Every structure is written in structure tokens, then in C-alpha cells.
Amino acid sequence: MSVLLTGGLGYIGSHTAVEMLEAGEEVVIIDNLSNSDKKVTNAIKEITGKDFKTYIGDVRDEKLLRKIFKKEGIDAVIHFAGLKAVGESVKKPVEYYDNNIGSTVALLKVMKEYGVKNFVFSSSATVYGKAKKMPIYEDFEIGGVTNPYGRTKYFIEEILKDLYVSDNSYNIALLRYFNPIGAHDSGLIGEDPNGIPNNLMPYITRVATGKLECLSIFGNDYKTKDGTGVRDYIHVVDLAKGHVKAVKKLRGNCGLKVYNLGTGIGYSVLDIVNAFNDVCGGKVKYKFAPRRAGDIDECYANADLAYKELGWKAERDLKDMCRTSYNFEQKHSK
Ligand code: NAD
Ligand code: WQD
């Protein structure tokens, strides 16, 4: 049986494809290349030495989905495909609802037609909004999101819960990722955003390689140890391995499960910059700038449930996250 990875040429999807193939799974990818490159297919093949099928197309295209399900013997789906830029989602809410929710609904309809009931969803720590205390557990209240992107994640979680209530023979894992950074050790795949990056690590790597001048640290007056924002950064390879475990869990008929995928450690922006400067020899210049609208002081997980139930925990440290991000940027980005 094969696992369908929607958005499998993207940042997290490509690393998951590698880990799935290395775990002996058959993989099929669908991606519309809206935020990725066809060349990633070859990189995944080069890393793993394994072959797999890639369909270039949109997950909202039900006809194409039917063709894939008919042909490929899919027994589980990992749904990465979606738009993910918070700021852009405020400007283009309809595109975000259409793409993120539309693709999920199309998938669920076609999965039903073909009797496929194992589903992993790429959710996000953003569904917790501004949590009242730290660390964040899976049973904390969700829904206090402040932007259309975050709302798509929250709404999709609710859709999947409704589906499970209607038919509890589904097995659904809602994986709430914290802040994925880092890249594959090979430097062949990683995060390569178009234009000026919104997220911290891609901005840092571009300053370190001279493509951008100076990092602006958004706010140094938060209620944190050094005044800068605190997040739970997780190595993308660890995150990818979590998906391999989640698919195994689904196949054991687990019902609907929610897991935080984070390290459980909160690092500040300055921690990240300092760790990165250790790795790259101090090339990251920074200045303090005003807070970014919508940002919260801190956000980090309790990830014990994933360890207890999936046997998964993050193993790579901050130095490794910085080293591999830098390696990828030096080797591959535009
Ligand atoms: P990404 O943009 O690198 O990957 C998404 C992939 O989906 C891209 O290759 C894109 O071309 C494809 N895609 C988008 N819409 C599509 C559609 N309608 N049909 C087919 N393909 C489509 O993003 P990523 O960082 O790998 O994120 C993967 C998932 O994880 C997303 O759903 C994202 O919201 C979620 N997530 C990401 C983060 C993060 O910080 N990166 C954190 C939490 C959750
Ligand atoms: C991290 C920290 C910034 C850039 C976002 C989404 C979230 C999830 C992950 C998908 C914050 C600071 C950043 C910069 C800075 N994605 N920063 N200068 O905001 O925690 O989460 O990505 O689900 O939904 O909101 O990540 O990397 O943008 O910021 O000082 O140039 O770095 O203020 O404290 P964030 P980020």
C-alpha cells in the first residue's frame, strides 16, 4: 500500500517523503508547485535511492485525485498541501480558505469514494492562539486565532472532528507543529521561500550568506528571559519522523488523535541568533525593531503525549538546526 503526500515537494513534505521512503513505505506525491520546485523530486530520489510517483496538479482537482486513488493503492494520506503565510492570508483570505479548506474537502470526498480512512493533517501550534500558560498541552483550548491562515487550520481540525463523529472507523491524526527549521543533512532539500522571508530562520540564513543586510529582531520588551520572543523550534527531520510514526499509529486503528510535535524547549530569538553565529562565525548582524503585529511572547509545547503514544521525540538540538539550515542555504538557495 502507498501513502499519498499532498504538498510532498514542499519543505516539510519533502523531508517526510525521505523519512517515509527510508522506513520502507511506498510514497506518492501530489503538488501543484505553487510553493515548490519539480527538482525536489530528484533530490528526494538522490537522497533515498528510491523511486516514487509524483503528480503535478492541484489537490482541489477531484478528477485528478480519483485517477490517483484508482491507480496507486493508497491506504493513508498525509495532507501537507496548503498556503501558509500569515501576512498574505490577511490580504487574500478567500484564496486561503479556498486552497486550504477546499483541498481538504476535495480529498475527504475522494477518500470516501475509495474507502480510504487514514488521514494525517498538518495542523499548527497557531490553533492555540495566545495560550494562558506554558507549556502547551493538547487539551488546551483552541480557536483563538487571529488571522485567516490560522483559522483555516482551526476550521479543518473541526471538519475532521465532525467527520470522525459521523464515522468512527476513520483514523485521523491532527499534528500540531511548533516552529520547524533546519534541513536535511545532505543539503539537497530545505526551506527556500520566494522573496523576502517572513520567518526567522530563512531570514537569518540569508543574512549569513550576504543576501540580506541585517536581521530585525521584532521586539525586545516581551516578558521573556531576554525580552525577545520565545518559540519551540523543531528540526524538520525530527518532525518528518513524527509522520512515519503517526501513519503506523493510524494503521493500528487509533481513532482521532491530536499530538503536539515540538521539542518542549523554548528558545528566544537571541538564543537562535547566538547559536547560529557560533555555527557560521558571527555573520548575522541584527538590530532591534518594534514588535510585529500579532506576535505573542512565547509558545512552546509539552510533547509528552507523542512520546507516550507514538514513541516519538525530537532528537536534534539547536546547533544541528542552525548547522543544517546554513548548509542548505549555502548550497542551494537562489
Ligand atoms: P510549503 O509551502 O513548503 O509546502 C506546501 C506544499 O503544498 C508546496 O509544495 C505547495 O506547492 C503545495 N500546495 C499548496 N497548495 C496546493 C494545492 N492546492 N494542491 C497541490 N499542492 C499544493 O509549506 P510547509 O512548510 O512544508 O508546510 C506544510 C504544511 O504544514 C502546511 O499545511 C502548513 O500550513 C503546515 N505547517 C507549516 C508550518 C511551518 O512553519 N512551516 C508550521 C505549522 C504547520
Ligand atoms: C519566530 C520569532 C518573531 C522574523 C509562524 C506562524 C505559525 C507557524 C510557524 C505555520 C518571533 C521573530 C521573525 C524576523 C524576528 N506556521 N522574528 N525577525 O511567528 O512563531 O510562527 O511560523 O503554521 O503559524 O505564525 O514564526 O519564524 O515568523 O517568528 O525577530 O525577521 O522570530 O517575532 O518571535 P512564528 P517566525
Short mmCIF file of C-alpha atoms and ligand atoms in Angstrom, two decimals:
data_model
loop_
_atom_site.label_atom_id
_atom_site.label_comp_id
_atom_site.label_asym_id
_atom_site.label_seq_id
_atom_site.Cartn_x
_atom_site.Cartn_y
_atom_site.Cartn_z
CA MET A 1 0.00 0.00 0.00
CA SER A 2 1.09 3.59 -0.64
CA VAL A 3 0.91 6.79 1.34
CA LEU A 4 -0.23 9.89 -0.57
CA LEU A 5 1.66 13.04 0.41
CA THR A 6 -0.17 16.15 -0.72
CA GLY A 7 2.26 19.08 -0.93
CA GLY A 8 5.03 16.49 -0.82
CA LEU A 9 7.51 18.69 -2.71
CA GLY A 10 7.29 21.44 -0.09
CA TYR A 11 9.53 21.97 2.91
CA ILE A 12 8.03 19.55 5.43
CA GLY A 13 6.54 17.22 2.79
CA SER A 14 9.88 16.60 1.06
CA HIS A 15 11.62 15.72 4.34
CA THR A 16 8.73 13.44 5.22
CA ALA A 17 8.93 11.75 1.82
CA VAL A 18 12.59 10.96 2.55
CA GLU A 19 11.84 9.53 6.00
CA MET A 20 8.86 7.52 4.72
CA LEU A 21 10.89 6.04 1.85
CA GLU A 22 13.76 5.24 4.20
CA ALA A 23 11.28 3.50 6.51
CA GLY A 24 10.30 1.25 3.57
CA GLU A 25 6.98 2.92 2.74
CA GLU A 26 5.70 3.38 -0.81
CA VAL A 27 5.09 7.07 -1.45
CA VAL A 28 3.02 9.01 -3.99
CA ILE A 29 3.19 12.80 -4.17
CA ILE A 30 0.75 15.39 -5.49
CA ASP A 31 1.89 19.01 -5.61
CA ASN A 32 0.86 21.98 -7.74
CA LEU A 33 4.31 23.65 -7.44
CA SER A 34 2.73 26.84 -6.09
CA ASN A 35 5.49 26.97 -3.48
CA SER A 36 7.95 24.33 -4.60
CA ASP A 37 10.05 23.10 -7.47
CA LYS A 38 9.81 19.95 -9.56
CA LYS A 39 13.56 19.44 -8.96
CA VAL A 40 12.80 18.42 -5.38
CA THR A 41 11.58 15.09 -6.78
CA ASN A 42 15.10 14.31 -8.00
CA ALA A 43 16.63 15.45 -4.72
CA ILE A 44 14.39 13.03 -2.79
CA LYS A 45 15.34 10.24 -5.19
CA GLU A 46 19.03 11.09 -4.89
CA ILE A 47 18.93 11.06 -1.08
CA THR A 48 16.99 7.82 -0.75
CA GLY A 49 17.98 5.93 -3.89
CA LYS A 50 14.30 5.05 -4.20
CA ASP A 51 11.72 5.74 -6.86
CA PHE A 52 8.19 7.06 -6.43
CA LYS A 53 5.45 8.68 -8.46
CA THR A 54 4.82 12.45 -8.48
CA TYR A 55 1.64 14.01 -9.87
CA ILE A 56 1.90 17.70 -10.67
CA GLY A 57 -1.57 19.06 -10.05
CA ASP A 58 -3.94 20.63 -7.58
CA VAL A 59 -5.49 18.77 -4.66
CA ARG A 60 -8.75 20.58 -5.39
CA ASP A 61 -8.88 18.74 -8.74
CA GLU A 62 -11.16 15.83 -7.78
CA LYS A 63 -10.78 14.23 -11.20
CA LEU A 64 -7.04 14.00 -10.74
CA LEU A 65 -7.48 12.70 -7.18
CA ARG A 66 -9.78 9.94 -8.47
CA LYS A 67 -7.17 8.95 -11.02
CA ILE A 68 -4.54 8.72 -8.28
CA PHE A 69 -6.69 6.75 -5.86
CA LYS A 70 -7.80 4.39 -8.61
CA LYS A 71 -4.27 3.67 -9.75
CA GLU A 72 -1.97 3.87 -6.76
CA GLY A 73 -3.36 1.68 -3.99
CA ILE A 74 -3.38 4.46 -1.39
CA ASP A 75 -4.19 3.44 2.21
CA ALA A 76 -3.22 6.66 4.01
CA VAL A 77 -2.95 10.35 3.22
CA ILE A 78 -0.71 12.98 4.77
CA HIS A 79 -2.15 16.35 3.89
CA PHE A 80 0.59 18.99 3.80
CA ALA A 81 -0.70 20.97 0.82
CA GLY A 82 -1.80 24.46 1.70
CA LEU A 83 -0.85 28.10 1.75
CA LYS A 84 0.98 29.12 4.92
CA ALA A 85 1.94 32.79 5.00
CA VAL A 86 0.18 34.52 7.87
CA GLY A 87 0.53 38.08 6.49
CA GLU A 88 -0.56 37.09 2.98
CA SER A 89 -3.61 35.33 4.41
CA VAL A 90 -4.84 38.63 5.87
CA LYS A 91 -4.67 40.18 2.39
CA LYS A 92 -6.04 37.16 0.49
CA PRO A 93 -8.43 35.39 2.86
CA VAL A 94 -10.60 33.89 0.11
CA GLU A 95 -7.57 32.29 -1.58
CA TYR A 96 -6.56 30.80 1.76
CA TYR A 97 -10.00 29.40 2.55
CA ASP A 98 -10.35 28.13 -1.00
CA ASN A 99 -6.96 26.44 -1.12
CA ASN A 100 -6.63 25.10 2.41
CA ILE A 101 -10.22 24.16 3.13
CA GLY A 102 -11.14 23.40 -0.49
CA SER A 103 -8.26 20.95 -0.87
CA THR A 104 -9.14 19.19 2.38
CA VAL A 105 -12.81 18.80 1.44
CA ALA A 106 -11.93 17.52 -2.04
CA LEU A 107 -9.54 14.97 -0.55
CA LEU A 108 -12.03 13.77 2.04
CA LYS A 109 -14.72 13.34 -0.64
CA VAL A 110 -12.50 11.25 -2.87
CA MET A 111 -11.03 9.28 0.05
CA LYS A 112 -14.59 8.34 1.00
CA GLU A 113 -15.33 7.14 -2.54
CA TYR A 114 -12.29 4.85 -2.37
CA GLY A 115 -12.80 3.75 1.24
CA VAL A 116 -9.51 5.29 2.46
CA LYS A 117 -9.83 6.27 6.11
CA ASN A 118 -6.33 7.02 7.40
CA PHE A 119 -5.58 10.73 7.43
CA VAL A 120 -2.77 12.84 8.87
CA PHE A 121 -3.32 16.58 8.93
CA SER A 122 -0.60 19.26 9.11
CA SER A 123 -2.00 21.45 11.82
CA SER A 124 -0.14 24.12 13.71
CA ALA A 125 0.55 25.49 17.17
CA THR A 126 -1.18 28.59 15.82
CA VAL A 127 -4.56 26.96 16.67
CA TYR A 128 -3.82 27.60 20.38
CA GLY A 129 -3.67 31.37 19.80
CA LYS A 130 -2.30 33.11 22.89
CA ALA A 131 -2.28 30.26 25.39
CA LYS A 132 -2.84 31.19 29.03
CA LYS A 133 0.16 29.23 30.28
CA MET A 134 3.21 27.32 29.10
CA PRO A 135 3.98 24.64 28.10
CA ILE A 136 1.02 23.99 25.84
CA TYR A 137 -0.79 20.66 26.18
CA GLU A 138 -3.05 19.17 23.52
CA ASP A 139 -6.15 19.65 25.65
CA PHE A 140 -5.71 23.42 25.88
CA GLU A 141 -8.50 25.46 24.36
CA ILE A 142 -8.09 26.15 20.63
CA GLY A 143 -9.65 28.57 18.20
CA GLY A 144 -8.37 31.92 19.49
CA VAL A 145 -6.61 32.51 16.21
CA THR A 146 -6.06 35.99 14.84
CA ASN A 147 -5.61 35.53 11.11
CA PRO A 148 -7.23 33.67 8.18
CA TYR A 149 -4.32 31.20 7.84
CA GLY A 150 -4.69 30.14 11.46
CA ARG A 151 -8.45 29.93 11.07
CA THR A 152 -8.10 27.53 8.14
CA LYS A 153 -6.10 25.21 10.42
CA TYR A 154 -8.69 25.51 13.18
CA PHE A 155 -11.65 25.01 10.82
CA ILE A 156 -10.05 21.98 9.19
CA GLU A 157 -9.46 20.43 12.60
CA GLU A 158 -13.17 20.95 13.34
CA ILE A 159 -14.18 19.44 9.98
CA LEU A 160 -12.08 16.37 10.74
CA LYS A 161 -13.61 16.05 14.22
CA ASP A 162 -17.10 16.24 12.68
CA LEU A 163 -16.13 13.57 10.18
CA TYR A 164 -14.92 11.31 12.97
CA VAL A 165 -18.16 11.79 14.93
CA SER A 166 -20.11 10.78 11.81
CA ASP A 167 -18.00 7.67 11.24
CA ASN A 168 -15.57 6.48 13.88
CA SER A 169 -13.95 3.96 11.61
CA TYR A 170 -11.74 6.85 10.44
CA ASN A 171 -8.24 7.16 11.87
CA ILE A 172 -7.15 10.77 11.99
CA ALA A 173 -4.00 12.36 13.42
CA LEU A 174 -4.03 16.12 13.92
CA LEU A 175 -0.35 17.00 14.18
CA ARG A 176 0.21 20.44 15.64
CA TYR A 177 3.67 21.53 14.53
CA PHE A 178 5.54 24.15 16.50
CA ASN A 179 8.32 26.02 14.60
CA PRO A 180 10.05 23.76 12.07
CA ILE A 181 13.55 24.83 11.00
CA GLY A 182 16.68 23.03 9.77
CA ALA A 183 17.24 20.95 6.67
CA HIS A 184 18.30 17.51 5.54
CA ASP A 185 21.97 16.71 6.30
CA SER A 186 22.65 16.33 2.58
CA GLY A 187 21.81 19.99 1.94
CA LEU A 188 19.73 18.83 -1.03
CA ILE A 189 16.36 19.79 0.42
CA GLY A 190 15.37 22.55 2.83
CA GLU A 191 13.28 25.68 3.13
CA ASP A 192 13.67 28.09 0.25
CA PRO A 193 10.95 30.76 0.37
CA ASN A 194 10.32 33.13 -2.51
CA GLY A 195 11.09 36.80 -1.91
CA ILE A 196 11.99 38.24 1.46
CA PRO A 197 11.38 35.58 4.12
CA ASN A 198 8.76 36.17 6.80
CA ASN A 199 10.07 33.51 9.16
CA LEU A 200 13.09 33.86 11.38
CA MET A 201 15.46 31.11 10.23
CA PRO A 202 15.29 31.73 6.47
CA TYR A 203 15.89 35.42 7.19
CA ILE A 204 18.93 34.57 9.32
CA THR A 205 20.42 32.23 6.71
CA ARG A 206 20.11 34.94 4.07
CA VAL A 207 21.85 37.48 6.28
CA ALA A 208 24.59 34.94 6.99
CA THR A 209 25.14 34.37 3.26
CA GLY A 210 25.11 38.09 2.43
CA LYS A 211 21.80 38.06 0.54
CA LEU A 212 20.20 40.32 3.12
CA GLU A 213 21.83 43.06 5.18
CA CYS A 214 20.68 42.75 8.73
CA LEU A 215 18.10 40.88 10.79
CA SER A 216 15.44 42.94 12.53
CA ILE A 217 14.53 41.37 15.84
CA PHE A 218 10.87 42.17 16.35
CA GLY A 219 10.58 43.34 19.94
CA ASN A 220 12.94 43.17 22.90
CA ASP A 221 10.40 44.08 25.54
CA TYR A 222 8.46 40.82 25.78
CA LYS A 223 8.03 39.16 29.16
CA THR A 224 10.72 36.59 28.41
CA LYS A 225 14.21 35.93 29.75
CA ASP A 226 15.91 38.40 27.38
CA GLY A 227 12.90 40.35 26.10
CA THR A 228 12.77 38.65 22.67
CA GLY A 229 10.05 36.23 21.54
CA VAL A 230 10.31 32.60 22.62
CA ARG A 231 9.33 29.65 20.38
CA ASP A 232 9.66 25.88 20.24
CA TYR A 233 11.93 25.32 17.23
CA ILE A 234 11.96 21.75 15.95
CA HIS A 235 14.29 20.18 13.40
CA VAL A 236 12.34 19.35 10.24
CA VAL A 237 13.89 15.86 10.09
CA ASP A 238 12.57 15.11 13.58
CA LEU A 239 9.20 16.46 12.51
CA ALA A 240 9.26 14.25 9.40
CA LYS A 241 9.98 11.17 11.52
CA GLY A 242 6.89 12.01 13.58
CA HIS A 243 4.79 11.47 10.45
CA VAL A 244 6.20 7.98 9.91
CA LYS A 245 5.15 7.12 13.46
CA ALA A 246 1.74 8.74 13.03
CA VAL A 247 0.95 6.68 9.92
CA LYS A 248 1.88 3.49 11.79
CA LYS A 249 -0.43 4.54 14.62
CA LEU A 250 -3.32 5.16 12.20
CA ARG A 251 -2.95 1.72 10.70
CA GLY A 252 -3.47 0.29 14.17
CA ASN A 253 -6.99 1.81 14.23
CA CYS A 254 -6.35 4.56 16.74
CA GLY A 255 -9.39 6.76 16.04
CA LEU A 256 -8.89 10.52 16.23
CA LYS A 257 -5.69 11.69 17.91
CA VAL A 258 -4.10 15.07 18.49
CA TYR A 259 -0.35 15.45 19.01
CA ASN A 260 1.94 18.39 19.62
CA LEU A 261 5.14 17.99 17.64
CA GLY A 262 7.75 20.17 19.29
CA THR A 263 10.84 19.74 21.44
CA GLY A 264 9.29 21.14 24.61
CA ILE A 265 12.10 23.72 24.79
CA GLY A 266 11.53 27.43 24.30
CA TYR A 267 14.36 29.41 22.71
CA SER A 268 14.39 33.19 22.31
CA VAL A 269 15.24 35.00 19.09
CA LEU A 270 18.59 35.95 20.64
CA ASP A 271 19.27 32.30 21.54
CA ILE A 272 18.76 31.41 17.88
CA VAL A 273 20.93 34.25 16.59
CA ASN A 274 23.72 33.39 19.05
CA ALA A 275 23.59 29.67 18.23
CA PHE A 276 23.64 30.49 14.52
CA ASN A 277 26.57 32.86 14.91
CA ASP A 278 28.51 30.07 16.65
CA VAL A 279 27.95 27.89 13.61
CA CYS A 280 28.66 30.48 10.90
CA GLY A 281 31.38 32.53 12.54
CA GLY A 282 29.38 35.58 13.58
CA LYS A 283 27.98 36.67 10.23
CA VAL A 284 24.48 37.53 11.43
CA LYS A 285 24.13 41.25 12.08
CA TYR A 286 20.98 42.28 13.89
CA LYS A 287 19.15 45.27 15.25
CA PHE A 288 16.14 45.60 17.48
CA ALA A 289 12.93 46.74 15.83
CA PRO A 290 9.34 47.22 17.04
CA ARG A 291 7.17 44.20 17.80
CA ARG A 292 5.50 42.54 14.80
CA ALA A 293 1.71 42.81 14.86
CA GLY A 294 0.02 39.62 16.03
CA ASP A 295 3.15 38.09 17.66
CA ILE A 296 2.95 36.51 21.09
CA ASP A 297 5.56 36.45 23.88
CA GLU A 298 6.12 32.75 23.99
CA CYS A 299 4.89 29.47 22.60
CA TYR A 300 6.30 26.05 23.43
CA ALA A 301 4.92 22.57 23.64
CA ASN A 302 4.58 19.78 26.05
CA ALA A 303 5.24 16.90 23.64
CA ASP A 304 4.99 14.02 26.13
CA LEU A 305 1.84 12.59 24.53
CA ALA A 306 3.60 11.97 21.21
CA TYR A 307 6.36 10.18 23.11
CA LYS A 308 3.93 8.10 25.12
CA GLU A 309 1.63 7.12 22.26
CA LEU A 310 3.81 7.30 19.15
CA GLY A 311 7.19 6.55 20.69
CA TRP A 312 8.41 9.75 19.05
CA LYS A 313 10.50 12.55 20.43
CA ALA A 314 12.65 15.25 18.87
CA GLU A 315 16.33 14.33 18.99
CA ARG A 316 18.20 17.06 17.16
CA ASP A 317 19.47 20.09 19.03
CA LEU A 318 19.57 23.78 18.21
CA LYS A 319 23.13 23.62 16.89
CA ASP A 320 22.08 20.95 14.40
CA MET A 321 19.08 23.05 13.35
CA CYS A 322 21.37 26.03 12.68
CA ARG A 323 24.14 23.98 11.01
CA THR A 324 21.79 22.26 8.55
CA SER A 325 19.85 25.46 7.76
CA TYR A 326 23.13 27.22 6.95
CA ASN A 327 24.42 24.27 4.91
CA PHE A 328 21.25 24.24 2.79
CA GLU A 329 21.31 28.00 2.22
CA GLN A 330 24.96 27.91 1.16
CA LYS A 331 24.44 25.02 -1.24
CA HIS A 332 21.08 25.57 -2.75
CA SER A 333 19.04 28.66 -2.40
CA LYS A 334 18.54 31.32 -5.03
P1 NAD B 1 5.37 24.55 1.84
O1 NAD B 1 4.71 25.72 1.23
O2 NAD B 1 6.84 24.39 1.71
O3 NAD B 1 4.68 23.20 1.30
C1 NAD B 1 3.35 23.14 0.89
C2 NAD B 1 3.33 22.47 -0.47
O4 NAD B 1 1.98 22.34 -0.90
C3 NAD B 1 4.06 23.27 -1.55
O5 NAD B 1 4.94 22.42 -2.24
C4 NAD B 1 2.94 23.77 -2.48
O6 NAD B 1 3.38 23.86 -3.81
C5 NAD B 1 1.88 22.72 -2.27
N1 NAD B 1 0.50 23.16 -2.45
C6 NAD B 1 -0.14 24.23 -1.91
N2 NAD B 1 -1.42 24.23 -2.27
C7 NAD B 1 -1.63 23.14 -3.04
C8 NAD B 1 -2.75 22.60 -3.70
N3 NAD B 1 -3.95 23.19 -3.65
N4 NAD B 1 -2.60 21.47 -4.43
C9 NAD B 1 -1.39 20.86 -4.51
N5 NAD B 1 -0.29 21.32 -3.89
C10 NAD B 1 -0.41 22.45 -3.17
O7 NAD B 1 4.94 24.51 3.38
P2 NAD B 1 5.48 23.62 4.57
O8 NAD B 1 6.24 24.49 5.48
O9 NAD B 1 6.09 22.39 4.05
O10 NAD B 1 4.11 23.29 5.30
C11 NAD B 1 3.39 22.09 5.06
C12 NAD B 1 2.12 22.13 5.85
O11 NAD B 1 2.43 22.27 7.23
C13 NAD B 1 1.20 23.29 5.50
O12 NAD B 1 -0.14 22.83 5.55
C14 NAD B 1 1.47 24.29 6.60
O13 NAD B 1 0.35 25.11 6.84
C15 NAD B 1 1.72 23.37 7.78
N6 NAD B 1 2.53 23.99 8.83
C16 NAD B 1 3.73 24.56 8.50
C17 NAD B 1 4.49 25.17 9.49
C18 NAD B 1 5.79 25.85 9.16
O14 NAD B 1 6.25 26.69 9.93
N7 NAD B 1 6.45 25.53 8.05
C19 NAD B 1 4.04 25.16 10.81
C20 NAD B 1 2.83 24.56 11.11
C21 NAD B 1 2.08 23.97 10.10
C1 WQD B 2 9.67 33.42 15.22
C2 WQD B 2 10.17 34.52 16.16
C3 WQD B 2 9.31 36.69 15.65
C4 WQD B 2 11.33 37.12 11.78
C5 WQD B 2 4.87 31.38 12.22
C6 WQD B 2 3.39 31.22 12.05
C7 WQD B 2 2.93 29.94 12.65
C8 WQD B 2 3.74 28.75 12.13
C9 WQD B 2 5.21 29.00 12.18
C10 WQD B 2 2.51 27.73 10.37
C11 WQD B 2 9.08 35.51 16.59
C12 WQD B 2 10.81 36.65 15.44
C13 WQD B 2 10.88 36.64 12.98
C14 WQD B 2 12.22 38.24 11.77
C15 WQD B 2 12.15 38.28 14.17
N1 WQD B 2 3.46 28.48 10.77
N2 WQD B 2 11.28 37.21 14.16
N3 WQD B 2 12.59 38.77 12.98
O1 WQD B 2 5.64 33.79 14.07
O2 WQD B 2 6.41 31.94 15.65
O3 WQD B 2 5.18 31.37 13.60
O4 WQD B 2 5.52 30.27 11.59
O5 WQD B 2 1.60 27.23 10.96
O6 WQD B 2 1.59 29.82 12.36
O7 WQD B 2 2.76 32.31 12.68
O8 WQD B 2 7.49 32.16 13.39
O9 WQD B 2 9.69 32.36 12.33
O10 WQD B 2 7.95 34.14 11.87
O11 WQD B 2 8.99 34.03 14.12
O12 WQD B 2 12.51 38.80 15.23
O13 WQD B 2 12.64 38.73 10.72
O14 WQD B 2 11.16 35.30 15.46
O15 WQD B 2 8.91 37.92 16.18
O16 WQD B 2 9.36 35.88 17.90
P1 WQD B 2 6.14 32.42 14.26
P2 WQD B 2 8.54 33.17 12.82
#
